């Protein structure tokens, strides 16, 4: 299943569940000075979640495939690109959103049905995490999916409690992990070996149900919301039975082009991955109006270009 089909299936599935299919917003947030770039699917709905705007067209359900960049500010994956199998500066995030409509039960049901029925990922390869104190979510996973209790892991705030900022909307989250099998090193979520590559997070379901005040008090929101995010590249790697995001169809075309341009035949060279990732990020940033400069977004773009150029030089293509 190619990446384009996976994207289409995701949007079509949630359209059948009465979600409005919304276009991806620009990589440059229109009226949010707190962000350099759009770095998650919920950014275009931030004011809706904060109660400052009504849901688009009055529909309290939405779904998107949002283009994202994480190469500056709080979320910055630039230096990890080329060293891992899954980090990108530019990626697509699939998401479904509820603005005070459905909550945990339906979010869990939708996610499990899409992964196991629509995509036919074997249930035995899936694991789930919940926030350690979220007994409601733990119970709903068992009720709605039949997953065994020993395949649900309770983790702390660092991993499974999401907040938009130090104050404001926040809540527990629940993640779906894919198990690549015993042949790959690594332990389950929360274990000492969790940083290994065996168990890979593919989807995060955020349950925004509290308002955190400056003193840390959590007050229940009158209309809890759902915000989910699933990396298209990670999901595609699972469905195409490859271990690296750079081996999926949409990235391989760029890796092959980078190899041809630099005269290389070692297609697993990390520098080719860097060039493929960075040219994609640069292209989308420029299309959305960012140009190289000495400050702000333009400086980040300039850094990405310079980093890509350095890796072209490392491959011997620049003298």
Tab-separated table of C-alpha atoms in Angstrom:
chain	number	residue	atom	x	y	z
A	1	UNK	CA	0.000	0.000	0.000
A	2	UNK	CA	1.608	3.234	-1.156
A	3	UNK	CA	1.790	6.324	1.049
A	4	UNK	CA	-0.743	8.188	-1.107
A	5	UNK	CA	-3.286	5.398	-0.695
A	6	UNK	CA	-2.778	5.276	3.076
A	7	UNK	CA	-3.384	9.020	3.300
A	8	UNK	CA	-6.519	8.703	1.188
A	9	UNK	CA	-7.854	5.765	3.191
A	10	UNK	CA	-7.376	7.641	6.451
A	11	UNK	CA	-9.287	10.693	5.285
A	12	UNK	CA	-12.023	8.605	3.681
A	13	UNK	CA	-12.457	6.495	6.818
A	14	UNK	CA	-13.013	9.525	9.025
A	15	UNK	CA	-15.233	11.180	6.424
A	16	UNK	CA	-17.478	8.100	6.789
A	17	UNK	CA	-17.479	8.794	10.532
A	18	UNK	CA	-18.969	12.260	9.894
A	19	UNK	CA	-15.670	14.162	10.076
A	20	UNK	CA	-15.178	17.184	7.836
A	21	UNK	CA	-12.076	16.685	5.694
A	22	UNK	CA	-10.089	19.885	6.128
A	23	UNK	CA	-7.123	20.920	3.945
A	24	UNK	CA	-3.649	21.111	5.388
A	25	UNK	CA	-2.823	24.576	6.637
A	26	UNK	CA	0.351	26.449	5.701
A	27	UNK	CA	3.668	25.576	7.321
A	28	UNK	CA	3.688	29.215	8.448
A	29	UNK	CA	1.058	29.656	11.206
A	30	UNK	CA	-1.108	32.561	10.128
A	31	UNK	CA	-1.679	34.326	13.434
A	32	UNK	CA	0.325	32.459	16.066
A	33	UNK	CA	3.535	34.262	17.080
A	34	UNK	CA	4.390	31.458	19.513
A	35	UNK	CA	5.311	29.044	16.712
A	36	UNK	CA	7.973	29.192	14.010
A	37	UNK	CA	6.284	26.481	11.957
A	38	UNK	CA	3.180	24.322	11.962
A	39	UNK	CA	4.483	21.319	13.878
A	40	UNK	CA	1.317	19.282	14.529
A	41	UNK	CA	-2.131	18.690	13.124
A	42	UNK	CA	-3.868	20.591	15.904
A	43	UNK	CA	-2.160	23.927	15.160
A	44	UNK	CA	-4.840	25.136	12.725
A	45	UNK	CA	-7.480	24.314	15.359
A	46	UNK	CA	-5.657	25.823	18.332
A	47	UNK	CA	-8.163	28.660	18.857
A	48	UNK	CA	-11.039	26.182	18.604
A	49	UNK	CA	-9.519	24.062	21.365
A	50	UNK	CA	-8.996	27.202	23.462
A	51	UNK	CA	-12.641	28.192	22.985
A	52	UNK	CA	-11.719	31.376	21.123
A	53	UNK	CA	-13.296	30.311	17.811
A	54	UNK	CA	-16.169	28.119	16.698
A	55	UNK	CA	-15.330	24.875	14.834
A	56	UNK	CA	-14.882	25.354	11.062
A	57	UNK	CA	-18.267	25.455	9.329
A	58	UNK	CA	-19.866	24.442	12.618
A	59	UNK	CA	-18.726	20.827	12.279
A	60	UNK	CA	-17.485	19.483	15.608
A	61	UNK	CA	-15.524	16.688	13.915
A	62	UNK	CA	-12.587	17.156	11.553
A	63	UNK	CA	-9.806	15.163	9.932
A	64	UNK	CA	-6.634	16.299	8.155
A	65	UNK	CA	-3.350	15.256	6.660
A	66	UNK	CA	-1.245	18.140	7.904
A	67	UNK	CA	2.188	19.031	6.553
A	68	UNK	CA	4.545	19.710	9.454
A	69	UNK	CA	8.077	20.960	10.025
A	70	UNK	CA	10.071	20.317	13.186
A	71	UNK	CA	13.321	22.141	12.646
A	72	UNK	CA	13.195	25.111	14.996
A	73	UNK	CA	11.736	26.264	18.291
A	74	UNK	CA	10.484	23.835	20.942
A	75	UNK	CA	10.122	20.910	18.522
A	76	UNK	CA	13.412	20.588	16.651
A	77	UNK	CA	14.433	17.295	15.045
A	78	UNK	CA	17.003	18.746	12.623
A	79	UNK	CA	20.119	17.269	14.200
A	80	UNK	CA	18.541	13.798	14.534
A	81	UNK	CA	17.882	13.489	10.788
A	82	UNK	CA	20.359	11.034	9.288
A	83	UNK	CA	21.095	9.355	12.605
A	84	UNK	CA	17.757	7.590	13.132
A	85	UNK	CA	15.265	5.651	11.026
A	86	UNK	CA	12.309	7.884	11.823
A	87	UNK	CA	13.243	11.534	12.368
A	88	UNK	CA	12.355	14.117	9.714
A	89	UNK	CA	12.402	17.883	9.389
A	90	UNK	CA	9.281	17.667	7.196
A	91	UNK	CA	6.567	15.042	7.609
A	92	UNK	CA	2.817	14.535	7.266
A	93	UNK	CA	0.632	14.039	10.322
A	94	UNK	CA	-2.704	12.291	9.946
A	95	UNK	CA	-5.232	13.376	12.560
A	96	UNK	CA	-8.845	13.281	13.656
A	97	UNK	CA	-10.334	15.882	15.974
A	98	UNK	CA	-13.398	16.239	18.173
A	99	UNK	CA	-14.349	19.712	19.367
A	100	UNK	CA	-16.534	18.869	22.340
A	101	UNK	CA	-18.298	16.044	20.483
A	102	UNK	CA	-17.077	12.459	21.058
A	103	UNK	CA	-14.411	11.628	23.606
A	104	UNK	CA	-12.304	8.689	24.757
A	105	UNK	CA	-14.564	5.773	23.884
A	106	UNK	CA	-15.163	6.738	20.268
A	107	UNK	CA	-11.586	7.946	19.756
A	108	UNK	CA	-10.301	4.553	20.875
A	109	UNK	CA	-12.893	2.692	18.812
A	110	UNK	CA	-12.122	4.693	15.658
A	111	UNK	CA	-8.366	4.235	16.046
A	112	UNK	CA	-8.523	0.493	16.626
A	113	UNK	CA	-10.984	-0.079	13.786
A	114	UNK	CA	-8.928	1.928	11.321
A	115	UNK	CA	-5.675	0.159	12.194
A	116	UNK	CA	-6.963	-3.412	12.481
A	117	UNK	CA	-9.918	-3.479	10.053
A	118	UNK	CA	-9.229	-0.813	7.430
A	119	UNK	CA	-5.467	-1.404	7.293
A	120	UNK	CA	-5.548	-5.030	8.488
A	121	UNK	CA	-2.547	-4.666	10.810
A	122	UNK	CA	-2.510	-7.862	12.919
A	123	UNK	CA	-3.762	-7.253	16.459
A	124	UNK	CA	-0.947	-9.361	17.912
A	125	UNK	CA	1.568	-6.754	16.708
A	126	UNK	CA	-0.081	-3.903	18.621
A	127	UNK	CA	0.530	-2.544	22.103
A	128	UNK	CA	-1.072	0.425	23.878
A	129	UNK	CA	0.010	2.988	26.451
A	130	UNK	CA	-2.159	5.076	28.773
A	131	UNK	CA	-1.433	7.712	31.373
A	132	UNK	CA	-0.726	5.860	34.618
A	133	UNK	CA	-3.725	7.381	36.451
A	134	UNK	CA	-6.172	7.140	33.540
A	135	UNK	CA	-8.092	4.051	34.602
A	136	UNK	CA	-10.986	5.125	32.377
A	137	UNK	CA	-8.882	4.881	29.205
A	138	UNK	CA	-7.375	1.583	30.297
A	139	UNK	CA	-10.845	0.112	30.825
A	140	UNK	CA	-12.118	1.457	27.510
A	141	UNK	CA	-9.246	-0.105	25.579
A	142	UNK	CA	-10.166	-3.492	27.001
A	143	UNK	CA	-13.912	-2.997	26.457
A	144	UNK	CA	-13.715	-1.603	22.929
A	145	UNK	CA	-10.858	-3.651	21.475
A	146	UNK	CA	-10.497	-6.782	23.575
A	147	UNK	CA	-6.774	-6.153	23.928
A	148	UNK	CA	-5.197	-8.100	26.793
A	149	UNK	CA	-4.517	-6.082	29.930
A	150	UNK	CA	-0.842	-7.090	29.892
A	151	UNK	CA	-0.456	-5.321	26.528
A	152	UNK	CA	-1.462	-1.975	28.032
A	153	UNK	CA	1.323	0.016	29.703
A	154	UNK	CA	0.753	2.868	32.150
A	155	UNK	CA	3.333	5.655	31.783
A	156	UNK	CA	3.961	8.953	33.540
A	157	UNK	CA	3.446	12.604	32.634
A	158	UNK	CA	6.560	12.862	30.451
A	159	UNK	CA	5.236	10.273	28.003
A	160	UNK	CA	1.465	10.244	28.385
A	161	UNK	CA	0.198	13.602	29.575
A	162	UNK	CA	-0.048	16.332	26.948
A	163	UNK	CA	-0.360	20.081	27.412
A	164	UNK	CA	-0.383	22.957	24.972
A	165	UNK	CA	1.642	25.186	27.308
A	166	UNK	CA	2.473	25.571	31.019
A	167	UNK	CA	-1.149	26.591	31.552
A	168	UNK	CA	-4.353	25.957	29.623
A	169	UNK	CA	-5.925	22.896	27.979
A	170	UNK	CA	-4.230	19.589	28.737
A	171	UNK	CA	-4.969	15.965	29.413
A	172	UNK	CA	-3.832	12.352	29.333
A	173	UNK	CA	-2.946	10.670	26.086
A	174	UNK	CA	-2.892	7.129	24.824
A	175	UNK	CA	-0.540	5.718	22.205
A	176	UNK	CA	-0.639	2.765	19.829
A	177	UNK	CA	2.673	0.986	19.287
A	178	UNK	CA	3.650	-1.503	16.601
A	179	UNK	CA	5.832	-4.460	17.613
A	180	UNK	CA	8.387	-5.310	14.920
A	181	UNK	CA	9.117	-8.660	16.583
A	182	UNK	CA	11.866	-10.389	18.527
A	183	UNK	CA	14.400	-10.040	15.713
A	184	UNK	CA	14.627	-6.295	16.487
A	185	UNK	CA	16.301	-5.066	19.686
A	186	UNK	CA	14.289	-3.090	22.212
A	187	UNK	CA	11.781	-3.397	25.024
A	188	UNK	CA	8.135	-2.397	25.439
A	189	UNK	CA	7.086	1.166	26.311
A	190	UNK	CA	8.219	2.210	29.770
A	191	UNK	CA	10.911	-0.471	30.037
A	192	UNK	CA	14.667	0.206	30.349
A	193	UNK	CA	15.068	-0.833	26.699
A	194	UNK	CA	12.183	1.275	25.373
A	195	UNK	CA	14.540	3.347	23.206
A	196	UNK	CA	15.211	0.326	21.016
A	197	UNK	CA	13.557	-0.060	17.639
A	198	UNK	CA	11.336	-3.059	18.322
A	199	UNK	CA	8.282	-1.119	19.582
A	200	UNK	CA	7.446	1.964	17.507
A	201	UNK	CA	4.738	4.495	18.339
A	202	UNK	CA	2.445	5.008	15.366
A	203	UNK	CA	-0.512	6.980	16.785
A	204	UNK	CA	-1.108	9.287	19.740
A	205	UNK	CA	-4.613	10.024	21.017
A	206	UNK	CA	-4.758	13.129	23.189
A	207	UNK	CA	-7.749	13.542	25.496
A	208	UNK	CA	-7.953	17.227	26.387
A	209	UNK	CA	-10.124	17.239	29.476
A	210	UNK	CA	-8.519	19.713	31.913
A	211	UNK	CA	-7.558	23.372	32.202
A	212	UNK	CA	-4.283	23.738	34.121
A	213	UNK	CA	-3.997	26.937	36.166
A	214	UNK	CA	-0.753	28.714	37.091
A	215	UNK	CA	-0.639	26.925	40.455
A	216	UNK	CA	-0.975	23.523	38.751
A	217	UNK	CA	-4.645	22.951	39.579
A	218	UNK	CA	-6.492	20.834	37.005
A	219	UNK	CA	-10.083	21.914	36.386
A	220	UNK	CA	-12.269	19.709	34.145
A	221	UNK	CA	-13.131	21.356	30.834
A	222	UNK	CA	-16.859	21.809	30.150
A	223	UNK	CA	-16.397	20.265	26.677
A	224	UNK	CA	-13.514	17.776	26.525
A	225	UNK	CA	-11.881	17.401	23.118
A	226	UNK	CA	-9.868	14.860	21.155
A	227	UNK	CA	-6.693	15.589	19.184
A	228	UNK	CA	-4.868	12.698	17.501
A	229	UNK	CA	-1.693	12.501	15.466
A	230	UNK	CA	-0.219	9.674	13.389
A	231	UNK	CA	2.912	10.081	11.279
A	232	UNK	CA	2.185	9.033	7.704
A	233	UNK	CA	5.791	8.013	7.133
A	234	UNK	CA	5.910	5.752	10.203
A	235	UNK	CA	2.615	4.111	9.334
A	236	UNK	CA	3.715	3.579	5.738
A	237	UNK	CA	6.916	1.868	6.910
A	238	UNK	CA	4.826	-0.578	8.950
A	239	UNK	CA	2.515	-1.354	6.031
A	240	UNK	CA	5.350	-1.674	3.519
A	241	UNK	CA	7.244	-4.000	5.890
A	242	UNK	CA	10.383	-1.888	6.059
A	243	UNK	CA	12.158	-0.737	9.174
A	244	UNK	CA	13.212	2.758	8.108
A	245	UNK	CA	10.980	5.613	6.988
A	246	UNK	CA	13.543	6.288	4.273
A	247	UNK	CA	12.737	2.950	2.645
A	248	UNK	CA	9.078	3.801	1.936
A	249	UNK	CA	7.964	4.613	-1.595
A	250	UNK	CA	7.569	8.360	-1.156
A	251	UNK	CA	11.066	8.737	0.350
A	252	UNK	CA	12.859	6.203	-1.875
A	253	UNK	CA	12.186	8.303	-4.962
A	254	UNK	CA	14.090	11.173	-3.328
A	255	UNK	CA	16.860	8.926	-1.996
A	256	UNK	CA	17.364	7.482	-5.487
A	257	UNK	CA	17.442	10.980	-6.992
A	258	UNK	CA	20.006	12.086	-4.399
A	259	UNK	CA	22.112	9.003	-5.192
A	260	UNK	CA	21.974	9.720	-8.909
A	261	UNK	CA	22.895	13.380	-8.404
A	262	UNK	CA	25.890	12.498	-6.214
A	263	UNK	CA	27.018	9.419	-8.145
A	264	UNK	CA	26.523	7.040	-5.216
A	265	UNK	CA	25.332	3.449	-5.274
A	266	UNK	CA	25.263	2.793	-1.491
A	267	UNK	CA	21.580	3.612	-1.044
A	268	UNK	CA	21.696	3.043	2.724
A	269	UNK	CA	24.175	5.903	3.203
A	270	UNK	CA	22.785	8.243	5.932
A	271	UNK	CA	23.847	11.318	3.952
A	272	UNK	CA	21.442	10.359	1.163
A	273	UNK	CA	18.645	10.264	3.748
A	274	UNK	CA	19.609	13.732	4.970
A	275	UNK	CA	19.582	15.155	1.452
A	276	UNK	CA	16.219	13.503	0.650
A	277	UNK	CA	14.625	14.781	3.845
A	278	UNK	CA	16.048	18.292	3.584
A	279	UNK	CA	15.157	18.883	-0.063
A	280	UNK	CA	11.584	17.941	0.763
A	281	UNK	CA	11.477	20.341	3.720
A	282	UNK	CA	13.060	23.165	1.709
A	283	UNK	CA	10.626	22.706	-1.169
A	284	UNK	CA	7.525	22.877	1.004
A	285	UNK	CA	8.830	25.807	3.062
A	286	UNK	CA	9.639	27.847	-0.045
A	287	UNK	CA	6.225	27.072	-1.567
A	288	UNK	CA	4.640	28.397	1.629
A	289	UNK	CA	6.568	31.661	1.346
A	290	UNK	CA	9.676	31.110	3.472
A	291	UNK	CA	12.932	32.308	1.873
A	292	UNK	CA	16.506	31.978	3.184
A	293	UNK	CA	17.509	34.862	5.451
A	294	UNK	CA	19.493	35.699	8.577
A	295	UNK	CA	16.670	35.474	11.090
A	296	UNK	CA	13.528	33.604	12.123
A	297	UNK	CA	12.019	31.095	9.732
A	298	UNK	CA	14.343	32.138	6.933
A	299	UNK	CA	17.375	31.359	9.081
A	300	UNK	CA	16.049	27.865	9.858
A	301	UNK	CA	15.542	27.268	6.126
A	302	UNK	CA	19.074	28.500	5.505
A	303	UNK	CA	20.393	26.024	8.097
A	304	UNK	CA	18.536	23.163	6.429
A	305	UNK	CA	20.004	24.105	3.021
A	306	UNK	CA	23.516	24.376	4.478
A	307	UNK	CA	23.178	21.017	6.244
A	308	UNK	CA	22.023	19.341	3.021
A	309	UNK	CA	24.915	20.936	1.124
A	310	UNK	CA	27.394	19.680	3.724
A	311	UNK	CA	26.165	16.123	3.206
A	312	UNK	CA	26.468	16.508	-0.585
A	313	UNK	CA	30.088	17.535	0.081
A	314	UNK	CA	30.594	14.526	2.398
A	315	UNK	CA	29.524	12.262	-0.451
A	316	UNK	CA	32.247	13.768	-2.649
A	317	UNK	CA	29.928	15.501	-5.085
A	318	UNK	CA	31.229	19.015	-4.363
A	319	UNK	CA	34.883	19.887	-4.811
